[in-house]
PDB file of C-alpha atoms in Angstrom:
ATOM      1  CA  MET M 148     -14.251  -8.010 -64.048  1.00  0.00           C
ATOM      2  CA  ASN M 149     -17.927  -7.137 -63.997  1.00  0.00           C
ATOM      3  CA  VAL M 150     -19.136  -6.424 -67.501  1.00  0.00           C
ATOM      4  CA  VAL M 151     -22.741  -5.253 -67.685  1.00  0.00           C
ATOM      5  CA  SER M 152     -24.156  -4.991 -71.178  1.00  0.00           C
ATOM      6  CA  LYS M 153     -27.546  -3.872 -72.296  1.00  0.00           C
ATOM      7  CA  HIS M 154     -29.383  -5.731 -75.075  1.00  0.00           C
ATOM      8  CA  LYS M 155     -32.968  -6.406 -75.929  1.00  0.00           C
ATOM      9  CA  ASP M 156     -34.649  -9.639 -75.057  1.00  0.00           C
ATOM     10  CA  SER M 157     -37.375 -11.207 -77.168  1.00  0.00           C
ATOM     11  CA  SER M 158     -40.013  -8.776 -75.929  1.00  0.00           C
ATOM     12  CA  GLY M 159     -37.873  -5.841 -76.936  1.00  0.00           C
ATOM     13  CA  LYS M 160     -37.090  -4.678 -73.375  1.00  0.00           C
ATOM     14  CA  LEU M 161     -33.557  -3.802 -72.399  1.00  0.00           C
ATOM     15  CA  GLU M 162     -32.005  -6.269 -69.961  1.00  0.00           C
ATOM     16  CA  ARG M 163     -28.927  -5.782 -67.918  1.00  0.00           C
ATOM     17  CA  GLY M 164     -26.319  -8.545 -67.340  1.00  0.00           C
ATOM     18  CA  ASN M 165     -27.742 -11.174 -69.632  1.00  0.00           C
ATOM     19  CA  SER M 166     -25.228 -10.941 -72.406  1.00  0.00           C
ATOM     20  CA  PRO M 167     -22.905 -13.883 -73.057  1.00  0.00           C
ATOM     21  CA  CYS M 168     -20.047 -11.766 -71.972  1.00  0.00           C
ATOM     22  CA  SER M 169     -21.506 -10.930 -68.586  1.00  0.00           C
ATOM     23  CA  ARG M 170     -22.628 -14.543 -67.984  1.00  0.00           C
ATOM     24  CA  ASP M 171     -19.096 -15.717 -68.737  1.00  0.00           C
ATOM     25  CA  SER M 172     -17.530 -13.266 -66.299  1.00  0.00           C
ATOM     26  CA  ALA M 173     -20.043 -14.277 -63.634  1.00  0.00           C
ATOM     27  CA  GLN M 174     -19.204 -17.940 -64.216  1.00  0.00           C
ATOM     28  CA  VAL M 175     -15.480 -17.105 -63.976  1.00  0.00           C
ATOM     29  CA  ALA M 176     -16.065 -15.173 -60.778  1.00  0.00           C
ATOM     30  CA  ARG M 177     -18.043 -18.139 -59.278  1.00  0.00           C
ATOM     31  CA  TYR M 178     -15.326 -20.492 -60.385  1.00  0.00           C
ATOM     32  CA  LEU M 179     -12.628 -18.402 -58.822  1.00  0.00           C
ATOM     33  CA  ARG M 180     -14.502 -17.952 -55.570  1.00  0.00           C
ATOM     34  CA  ALA M 181     -15.035 -21.740 -55.358  1.00  0.00           C
ATOM     35  CA  ARG M 182     -11.339 -22.394 -56.018  1.00  0.00           C
ATOM     36  CA  ILE M 183     -10.332 -19.840 -53.341  1.00  0.00           C
ATOM     37  CA  LYS M 184     -12.778 -21.415 -50.812  1.00  0.00           C
ATOM     38  CA  LYS M 185     -11.364 -24.872 -51.487  1.00  0.00           C
ATOM     39  CA  ARG M 186      -7.799 -23.611 -51.136  1.00  0.00           C
ATOM     40  CA  VAL M 187      -8.610 -21.833 -47.889  1.00  0.00           C
ATOM     41  CA  VAL M 188     -10.312 -24.942 -46.527  1.00  0.00           C
ATOM     42  CA  LYS M 189      -7.273 -27.052 -47.416  1.00  0.00           C
ATOM     43  CA  ILE M 190      -4.947 -24.599 -45.726  1.00  0.00           C
ATOM     44  CA  LEU M 191      -7.051 -24.433 -42.551  1.00  0.00           C
ATOM     45  CA  LEU M 192      -7.394 -28.180 -42.399  1.00  0.00           C
ATOM     46  CA  GLY M 193      -3.632 -28.581 -42.803  1.00  0.00           C
ATOM     47  CA  TRP M 194      -3.046 -25.979 -40.030  1.00  0.00           C
ATOM     48  CA  PHE M 195      -5.475 -27.656 -37.675  1.00  0.00           C
ATOM     49  CA  TYR M 196      -3.906 -31.071 -38.366  1.00  0.00           C
ATOM     50  CA  THR M 197      -0.404 -29.758 -37.583  1.00  0.00           C
ATOM     51  CA  GLN M 198      -1.666 -28.140 -34.375  1.00  0.00           C
ATOM     52  CA  GLN M 199      -3.274 -31.448 -33.374  1.00  0.00           C
ATOM     53  CA  GLN M 200      -0.096 -33.366 -34.070  1.00  0.00           C
ATOM     54  CA  GLN M 201       1.948 -30.847 -32.044  1.00  0.00           C
ATOM     55  CA  GLN M 202      -0.394 -31.132 -29.110  1.00  0.00           C
ATOM     56  CA  GLN M 203      -0.238 -34.923 -29.194  1.00  0.00           C
ATOM     57  CA  GLN M 204       3.621 -34.792 -29.291  1.00  0.00           C
ATOM     58  CA  GLN M 205       3.659 -32.403 -26.320  1.00  0.00           C
ATOM     59  CA  GLN M 206       1.322 -34.663 -24.310  1.00  0.00           C
ATOM     60  CA  GLN M 207       3.480 -37.688 -25.095  1.00  0.00           C
ATOM     61  CA  GLN M 208       6.603 -35.803 -23.962  1.00  0.00           C
ATOM     62  CA  GLN M 209       4.815 -34.712 -20.756  1.00  0.00           C
ATOM     63  CA  GLN M 210       3.770 -38.313 -20.062  1.00  0.00           C
ATOM     64  CA  GLN M 211       7.284 -39.566 -20.635  1.00  0.00           C
ATOM     65  CA  GLN M 212       8.732 -36.938 -18.329  1.00  0.00           C
ATOM     66  CA  GLN M 213       6.176 -37.870 -15.614  1.00  0.00           C
ATOM     67  CA  GLN M 214       7.032 -41.503 -15.964  1.00  0.00           C
ATOM     68  CA  GLN M 215      10.738 -40.758 -15.694  1.00  0.00           C
ATOM     69  CA  GLN M 216      10.134 -38.675 -12.626  1.00  0.00           C
ATOM     70  CA  GLN M 217       8.073 -41.391 -10.983  1.00  0.00           C
ATOM     71  CA  GLN M 218      10.784 -43.945 -11.734  1.00  0.00           C
ATOM     72  CA  GLN M 219      13.442 -41.712 -10.254  1.00  0.00           C
ATOM     73  CA  GLN M 220      11.351 -41.174  -7.132  1.00  0.00           C
ATOM     74  CA  GLN M 221      10.736 -44.899  -6.742  1.00  0.00           C
ATOM     75  CA  GLN M 222      14.473 -45.634  -7.198  1.00  0.00           C
ATOM     76  CA  GLN M 223      15.326 -42.988  -4.598  1.00  0.00           C
ATOM     77  CA  TYR M 224      12.672 -44.449  -2.241  1.00  0.00           C
ATOM     78  CA  PHE M 225      14.004 -47.969  -2.619  1.00  0.00           C
ATOM     79  CA  PHE M 226      17.618 -46.836  -2.184  1.00  0.00           C
ATOM     80  CA  PHE M 227      16.834 -44.827   1.029  1.00  0.00           C
ATOM     81  CA  ASN M 228      14.606 -47.578   2.330  1.00  0.00           C
ATOM     82  CA  GLU M 229      17.328 -50.096   1.751  1.00  0.00           C
ATOM     83  CA  VAL M 230      19.920 -47.875   3.490  1.00  0.00           C
ATOM     84  CA  TYR M 231      17.538 -47.368   6.449  1.00  0.00           C
ATOM     85  CA  ASN M 232      16.803 -51.088   6.709  1.00  0.00           C
ATOM     86  CA  ASN M 233      20.524 -51.907   6.540  1.00  0.00           C
ATOM     87  CA  SER M 234      21.263 -49.381   9.298  1.00  0.00           C
ATOM     88  CA  LEU M 235      18.488 -50.904  11.444  1.00  0.00           C
ATOM     89  CA  TRP M 236      19.897 -54.393  10.781  1.00  0.00           C
ATOM     90  CA  ASN M 237      23.396 -53.272  11.715  1.00  0.00           C
ATOM     91  CA  GLU M 238      22.055 -51.647  14.879  1.00  0.00           C
ATOM     92  CA  LYS M 239      20.169 -54.850  15.866  1.00  0.00           C
ATOM     93  CA  LEU M 240      23.267 -56.881  15.085  1.00  0.00           C
ATOM     94  CA  GLN M 241      25.429 -54.620  17.278  1.00  0.00           C
ATOM     95  CA  ASN M 242      22.919 -54.817  20.113  1.00  0.00           C
ATOM     96  CA  ASN M 243      22.859 -58.583  19.869  1.00  0.00           C
ATOM     97  CA  MET M 244      26.630 -58.774  19.906  1.00  0.00           C
ATOM     98  CA  ALA M 245      26.758 -56.560  22.929  1.00  0.00           C
ATOM     99  CA  LEU M 246      24.185 -58.696  24.753  1.00  0.00           C
ATOM    100  CA  ASN M 247      26.119 -61.817  23.841  1.00  0.00           C
ATOM    101  CA  ASN M 248      29.294 -60.264  25.286  1.00  0.00           C
ATOM    102  CA  VAL M 249      27.431 -59.385  28.450  1.00  0.00           C
ATOM    103  CA  PHE M 250      26.024 -62.862  28.656  1.00  0.00           C
ATOM    104  CA  ILE M 251      29.471 -64.428  28.119  1.00  0.00           C
ATOM    105  CA  LEU M 252      30.994 -62.177  30.781  1.00  0.00           C
ATOM    106  CA  LEU M 253      28.192 -63.063  33.194  1.00  0.00           C
ATOM    107  CA  MET M 254      28.736 -66.773  32.522  1.00  0.00           C
ATOM    108  CA  GLN M 255      32.475 -66.517  33.059  1.00  0.00           C
ATOM    109  CA  GLY M 256      32.282 -64.330  35.956  1.00  0.00           C
TER     110      GLY M 256
END
């Protein structure tokens, strides 16, 4: 509410906006603007804080997923490596047994 009143100052000239009523309304307006600014700042800070928290949570989830994928890949690698090594070992064992059989046949025969 902008109240503009006209009254005479000490020199007798008319002044605008210097009455106690208009000063009070200007003070109220400044006070309300300051309160609104503070409230807006609080709201924005809260919003930025929640955004930051959500980003951190998303990053942590992505890191956990990457770690799980790496662990799964390592387990698969170790498993297939073990299977491959076992198959090589079995093949070598069979070759050795075949050579032993040939050697035994040669010795007997």
